[in-house]
GROMACS .gro file of C-alpha atoms in nm:
model
  262
    1UNK     CA    1  10.236  10.940   7.267
    2UNK     CA    2  10.511  10.736   7.409
    3UNK     CA    3  10.386  10.394   7.603
    4UNK     CA    4  10.524  10.242   7.894
    5UNK     CA    5  10.431   9.956   8.146
    6UNK     CA    6  10.506   9.735   8.415
    7UNK     CA    7  10.520   9.362   8.368
    8UNK     CA    8  10.471   9.084   8.612
    9UNK     CA    9  10.245   8.813   8.764
   10UNK     CA   10  10.083   8.884   8.974
   11UNK     CA   11  10.073   9.267   8.901
   12UNK     CA   12   9.726   9.406   9.015
   13UNK     CA   13   9.929   9.561   9.337
   14UNK     CA   14  10.135   9.746   9.165
   15UNK     CA   15  10.140  10.125   9.210
   16UNK     CA   16  10.374  10.216   8.924
   17UNK     CA   17  10.115  10.314   8.695
   18UNK     CA   18   9.968  10.606   8.941
   19UNK     CA   19  10.351  10.725   9.020
   20UNK     CA   20  10.456  10.764   8.654
   21UNK     CA   21  10.140  10.905   8.558
   22UNK     CA   22  10.153  11.186   8.804
   23UNK     CA   23  10.513  11.242   8.707
   24UNK     CA   24  10.408  11.276   8.337
   25UNK     CA   25  10.149  11.502   8.411
   26UNK     CA   26  10.341  11.735   8.655
   27UNK     CA   27  10.616  11.755   8.381
   28UNK     CA   28  10.381  11.817   8.051
   29UNK     CA   29  10.484  11.468   7.891
   30UNK     CA   30  10.243  11.285   7.676
   31UNK     CA   31  10.300  10.926   7.770
   32UNK     CA   32  10.071  10.646   7.906
   33UNK     CA   33  10.187  10.366   8.184
   34UNK     CA   34   9.988  10.062   8.225
   35UNK     CA   35  10.000   9.742   8.418
   36UNK     CA   36  10.040   9.438   8.185
   37UNK     CA   37  10.013   9.089   8.330
   38UNK     CA   38  10.242   8.844   8.161
   39UNK     CA   39  10.187   8.478   8.210
   40UNK     CA   40  10.426   8.374   7.927
   41UNK     CA   41  10.714   8.595   7.848
   42UNK     CA   42  10.838   8.464   7.530
   43UNK     CA   43  10.495   8.477   7.368
   44UNK     CA   44  10.448   8.849   7.492
   45UNK     CA   45  10.796   8.980   7.374
   46UNK     CA   46  10.640   9.074   7.025
   47UNK     CA   47  10.406   9.326   7.217
   48UNK     CA   48  10.651   9.455   7.474
   49UNK     CA   49  10.884   9.563   7.184
   50UNK     CA   50  10.622   9.792   7.085
   51UNK     CA   51  10.660  10.007   7.404
   52UNK     CA   52  10.916  10.292   7.440
   53UNK     CA   53  11.012  10.126   7.784
   54UNK     CA   54  10.900   9.903   8.079
   55UNK     CA   55  10.956   9.801   8.432
   56UNK     CA   56  10.976   9.418   8.521
   57UNK     CA   57  10.893   9.287   8.852
   58UNK     CA   58  10.837   8.931   9.004
   59UNK     CA   59  10.894   8.701   8.881
   60UNK     CA   60  11.069   8.817   8.541
   61UNK     CA   61  11.372   9.044   8.673
   62UNK     CA   62  11.615   8.740   8.554
   63UNK     CA   63  11.404   8.578   8.276
   64UNK     CA   64  11.403   8.895   8.086
   65UNK     CA   65  11.754   8.919   8.015
   66UNK     CA   66  11.783   8.644   7.745
   67UNK     CA   67  11.520   8.852   7.542
   68UNK     CA   68  11.724   9.178   7.555
   69UNK     CA   69  11.969   9.304   7.308
   70UNK     CA   70  12.193   9.459   7.539
   71UNK     CA   71  12.226   9.490   7.941
   72UNK     CA   72  12.395   9.741   8.139
   73UNK     CA   73  12.700   9.650   8.330
   74UNK     CA   74  12.533   9.689   8.692
   75UNK     CA   75  12.236   9.506   8.582
   76UNK     CA   76  12.452   9.226   8.418
   77UNK     CA   77  12.674   9.215   8.736
   78UNK     CA   78  12.363   9.151   8.947
   79UNK     CA   79  12.200   8.942   8.684
   80UNK     CA   80  11.841   9.095   8.719
   81UNK     CA   81  11.709   9.394   8.515
   82UNK     CA   82  11.410   9.594   8.639
   83UNK     CA   83  11.414   9.864   8.367
   84UNK     CA   84  11.390   9.823   8.019
   85UNK     CA   85  11.434  10.099   7.759
   86UNK     CA   86  11.333  10.090   7.365
   87UNK     CA   87  11.630  10.219   7.176
   88UNK     CA   88  11.570  10.244   6.818
   89UNK     CA   89  11.394   9.899   6.844
   90UNK     CA   90  11.670   9.734   7.044
   91UNK     CA   91  11.601   9.652   7.423
   92UNK     CA   92  11.842   9.779   7.662
   93UNK     CA   93  11.820   9.648   8.038
   94UNK     CA   94  11.897   9.834   8.348
   95UNK     CA   95  11.879   9.786   8.746
   96UNK     CA   96  11.757  10.096   8.931
   97UNK     CA   97  11.664   9.894   9.247
   98UNK     CA   98  12.028   9.927   9.342
   99UNK     CA   99  11.993  10.289   9.407
  100UNK     CA  100  11.627  10.264   9.508
  101UNK     CA  101  11.703  10.011   9.782
  102UNK     CA  102  12.021  10.182   9.917
  103UNK     CA  103  11.918  10.546   9.935
  104UNK     CA  104  11.594  10.401  10.151
  105UNK     CA  105  11.801  10.174  10.328
  106UNK     CA  106  12.048  10.459  10.460
  107UNK     CA  107  11.777  10.590  10.675
  108UNK     CA  108  11.805  10.286  10.904
  109UNK     CA  109  12.157  10.387  10.994
  110UNK     CA  110  12.281  10.021  11.003
  111UNK     CA  111  12.647  10.002  11.103
  112UNK     CA  112  12.902   9.863  10.843
  113UNK     CA  113  12.979   9.556  11.052
  114UNK     CA  114  12.612   9.458  11.125
  115UNK     CA  115  12.509   9.118  11.063
  116UNK     CA  116  12.239   9.114  10.788
  117UNK     CA  117  12.005   8.850  10.681
  118UNK     CA  118  11.847   8.894  10.325
  119UNK     CA  119  11.505   8.675  10.300
  120UNK     CA  120  11.474   8.575   9.923
  121UNK     CA  121  11.704   8.501   9.649
  122UNK     CA  122  11.514   8.644   9.341
  123UNK     CA  123  11.589   8.951   9.147
  124UNK     CA  124  11.527   9.189   9.413
  125UNK     CA  125  11.753   8.994   9.648
  126UNK     CA  126  12.038   9.013   9.399
  127UNK     CA  127  11.998   9.375   9.401
  128UNK     CA  128  11.995   9.428   9.777
  129UNK     CA  129  12.295   9.199   9.783
  130UNK     CA  130  12.480   9.398   9.537
  131UNK     CA  131  12.414   9.751   9.680
  132UNK     CA  132  12.541   9.610  10.027
  133UNK     CA  133  12.848   9.467   9.894
  134UNK     CA  134  12.900   9.776   9.690
  135UNK     CA  135  12.877   9.976   9.991
  136UNK     CA  136  13.102   9.791  10.214
  137UNK     CA  137  12.878   9.558  10.396
  138UNK     CA  138  13.034   9.237  10.410
  139UNK     CA  139  12.836   9.009  10.699
  140UNK     CA  140  12.546   8.898  10.500
  141UNK     CA  141  12.362   8.571  10.488
  142UNK     CA  142  12.099   8.490  10.241
  143UNK     CA  143  11.787   8.260  10.347
  144UNK     CA  144  11.552   8.115  10.076
  145UNK     CA  145  11.312   7.833  10.040
  146UNK     CA  146  11.558   7.670   9.774
  147UNK     CA  147  11.918   7.679   9.877
  148UNK     CA  148  12.063   7.629   9.541
  149UNK     CA  149  11.887   7.974   9.439
  150UNK     CA  150  12.048   8.141   9.748
  151UNK     CA  151  12.407   8.004   9.686
  152UNK     CA  152  12.391   8.130   9.341
  153UNK     CA  153  12.415   8.463   9.511
  154UNK     CA  154  12.601   8.393   9.823
  155UNK     CA  155  12.793   8.114   9.972
  156UNK     CA  156  12.665   8.182  10.307
  157UNK     CA  157  12.316   8.074  10.267
  158UNK     CA  158  12.069   7.921  10.495
  159UNK     CA  159  11.694   7.791  10.477
  160UNK     CA  160  11.390   7.991  10.574
  161UNK     CA  161  11.321   7.754  10.853
  162UNK     CA  162  11.695   7.798  10.972
  163UNK     CA  163  11.660   8.196  10.958
  164UNK     CA  164  11.373   8.171  11.184
  165UNK     CA  165  11.546   7.990  11.426
  166UNK     CA  166  11.864   8.183  11.414
  167UNK     CA  167  11.714   8.512  11.401
  168UNK     CA  168  11.879   8.633  11.709
  169UNK     CA  169  12.247   8.607  11.541
  170UNK     CA  170  12.158   8.891  11.304
  171UNK     CA  171  12.113   9.256  11.374
  172UNK     CA  172  11.938   9.352  11.036
  173UNK     CA  173  11.665   9.165  10.823
  174UNK     CA  174  11.575   9.266  10.473
  175UNK     CA  175  11.265   9.090  10.320
  176UNK     CA  176  11.271   9.099   9.920
  177UNK     CA  177  11.026   8.799   9.904
  178UNK     CA  178  10.661   8.875   9.787
  179UNK     CA  179  10.535   8.668  10.115
  180UNK     CA  180  10.329   8.935  10.301
  181UNK     CA  181  10.145   9.096  10.023
  182UNK     CA  182   9.850   8.865  10.176
  183UNK     CA  183   9.763   8.959  10.524
  184UNK     CA  184   9.889   8.736  10.791
  185UNK     CA  185  10.169   8.577  10.566
  186UNK     CA  186  10.550   8.606  10.678
  187UNK     CA  187  10.847   8.425  10.519
  188UNK     CA  188  10.992   8.326  10.853
  189UNK     CA  189  10.897   8.243  11.220
  190UNK     CA  190  10.910   8.553  11.425
  191UNK     CA  191  10.931   8.406  11.754
  192UNK     CA  192  11.302   8.538  11.786
  193UNK     CA  193  11.256   8.877  11.688
  194UNK     CA  194  11.356   9.135  11.919
  195UNK     CA  195  11.376   9.496  12.012
  196UNK     CA  196  11.741   9.503  11.872
  197UNK     CA  197  11.674   9.394  11.537
  198UNK     CA  198  11.658   9.668  11.240
  199UNK     CA  199  11.398   9.535  10.963
  200UNK     CA  200  11.312   9.633  10.608
  201UNK     CA  201  11.032   9.504  10.395
  202UNK     CA  202  11.050   9.583  10.031
  203UNK     CA  203  10.685   9.522  10.022
  204UNK     CA  204  10.474   9.867  10.000
  205UNK     CA  205  10.131   9.731   9.998
  206UNK     CA  206  10.025   9.673  10.273
  207UNK     CA  207  10.240   9.933  10.444
  208UNK     CA  208  10.275   9.721  10.752
  209UNK     CA  209  10.309   9.347  10.657
  210UNK     CA  210  10.331   9.065  10.951
  211UNK     CA  211  10.674   9.106  10.963
  212UNK     CA  212  10.670   9.504  11.008
  213UNK     CA  213  10.378   9.473  11.257
  214UNK     CA  214  10.567   9.286  11.462
  215UNK     CA  215  10.877   9.500  11.423
  216UNK     CA  216  10.647   9.811  11.507
  217UNK     CA  217  10.521   9.628  11.836
  218UNK     CA  218  10.862   9.552  11.963
  219UNK     CA  219  11.001   9.901  11.888
  220UNK     CA  220  11.263   9.801  11.627
  221UNK     CA  221  11.399  10.066  11.352
  222UNK     CA  222  11.211   9.953  11.039
  223UNK     CA  223  11.119  10.063  10.688
  224UNK     CA  224  10.885   9.963  10.407
  225UNK     CA  225  10.913   9.968  10.086
  226UNK     CA  226  10.751  10.309   9.950
  227UNK     CA  227  11.069  10.500   9.914
  228UNK     CA  228  11.254  10.226   9.738
  229UNK     CA  229  10.947  10.195   9.491
  230UNK     CA  230  10.966  10.608   9.424
  231UNK     CA  231  11.346  10.604   9.379
  232UNK     CA  232  11.365  10.316   9.149
  233UNK     CA  233  11.087  10.449   8.964
  234UNK     CA  234  11.244  10.793   8.950
  235UNK     CA  235  11.561  10.660   8.826
  236UNK     CA  236  11.365  10.461   8.552
  237UNK     CA  237  11.231  10.749   8.434
  238UNK     CA  238  11.545  10.933   8.402
  239UNK     CA  239  11.672  10.657   8.198
  240UNK     CA  240  11.385  10.661   7.954
  241UNK     CA  241  11.378  11.054   7.913
  242UNK     CA  242  11.720  11.166   8.007
  243UNK     CA  243  11.570  11.402   8.250
  244UNK     CA  244  11.485  11.448   8.637
  245UNK     CA  245  11.160  11.321   8.765
  246UNK     CA  246  10.960  11.511   8.962
  247UNK     CA  247  10.979  11.297   9.291
  248UNK     CA  248  10.746  11.510   9.512
  249UNK     CA  249  10.427  11.462   9.294
  250UNK     CA  250  10.537  11.102   9.251
  251UNK     CA  251  10.558  11.055   9.626
  252UNK     CA  252  10.228  11.239   9.669
  253UNK     CA  253  10.041  11.021   9.429
  254UNK     CA  254  10.158  10.701   9.611
  255UNK     CA  255  10.064  10.832   9.939
  256UNK     CA  256   9.710  10.911   9.797
  257UNK     CA  257   9.681  10.574   9.659
  258UNK     CA  258   9.822  10.388  10.012
  259UNK     CA  259   9.618  10.593  10.250
  260UNK     CA  260   9.324  10.756  10.074
  261UNK     CA  261   9.208  10.519   9.804
  262UNK     CA  262   9.228  10.184  10.003
   0.00000   0.00000   0.00000
């Protein structure tokens, strides 16, 4: 039986196992998929090399790269990996967040000349920035608590405090941070959020973070992270098995976990 996992810290909130297990069952594949909390990446690498593949989430999307044998050109350009495949004992890194993000983002119909604000400067932010630039968006600002990390991605960078103060200067806001996983938390001050904003939060649990609750109250167009999770997971499966995933079954199971088993 093939073995897969998702690694991160924290990891308990991840819905990747239910999604992948449903897909394995639908396709008749004998494989397991587990949550793996990693406190020390270097110490865990020996065990991770025993897996057939794994997904990578916060805070390891950049930290994993030195431990890999090779990295796909897109993941290398982004500087972040979210999918690893074990090929005859060699670990190969990929990034499926790019496609996952952009396919879900397209539903918001954001114009190419829109002024876009990305919150955060981690691995997910790198994938979002790469996807936007690749698809013709140019007016992008990154806001982060640590400016040096933001400037590593984009020269046009500001602090999170400045982002809240200047919110009216942007037409689209994308949260890539983990702030919002805990109810009541938000990465920026929302006093300047208005109905003209388009808002996307990559968090999928809860469905409505504090940021998205406010966006909904103001009748903004908004999107949460479920479709991105689904698409990047399906793309990861396709890398591991060289066949199409059953996205319908994957999404059905995600919705059961989010809306029924709460």
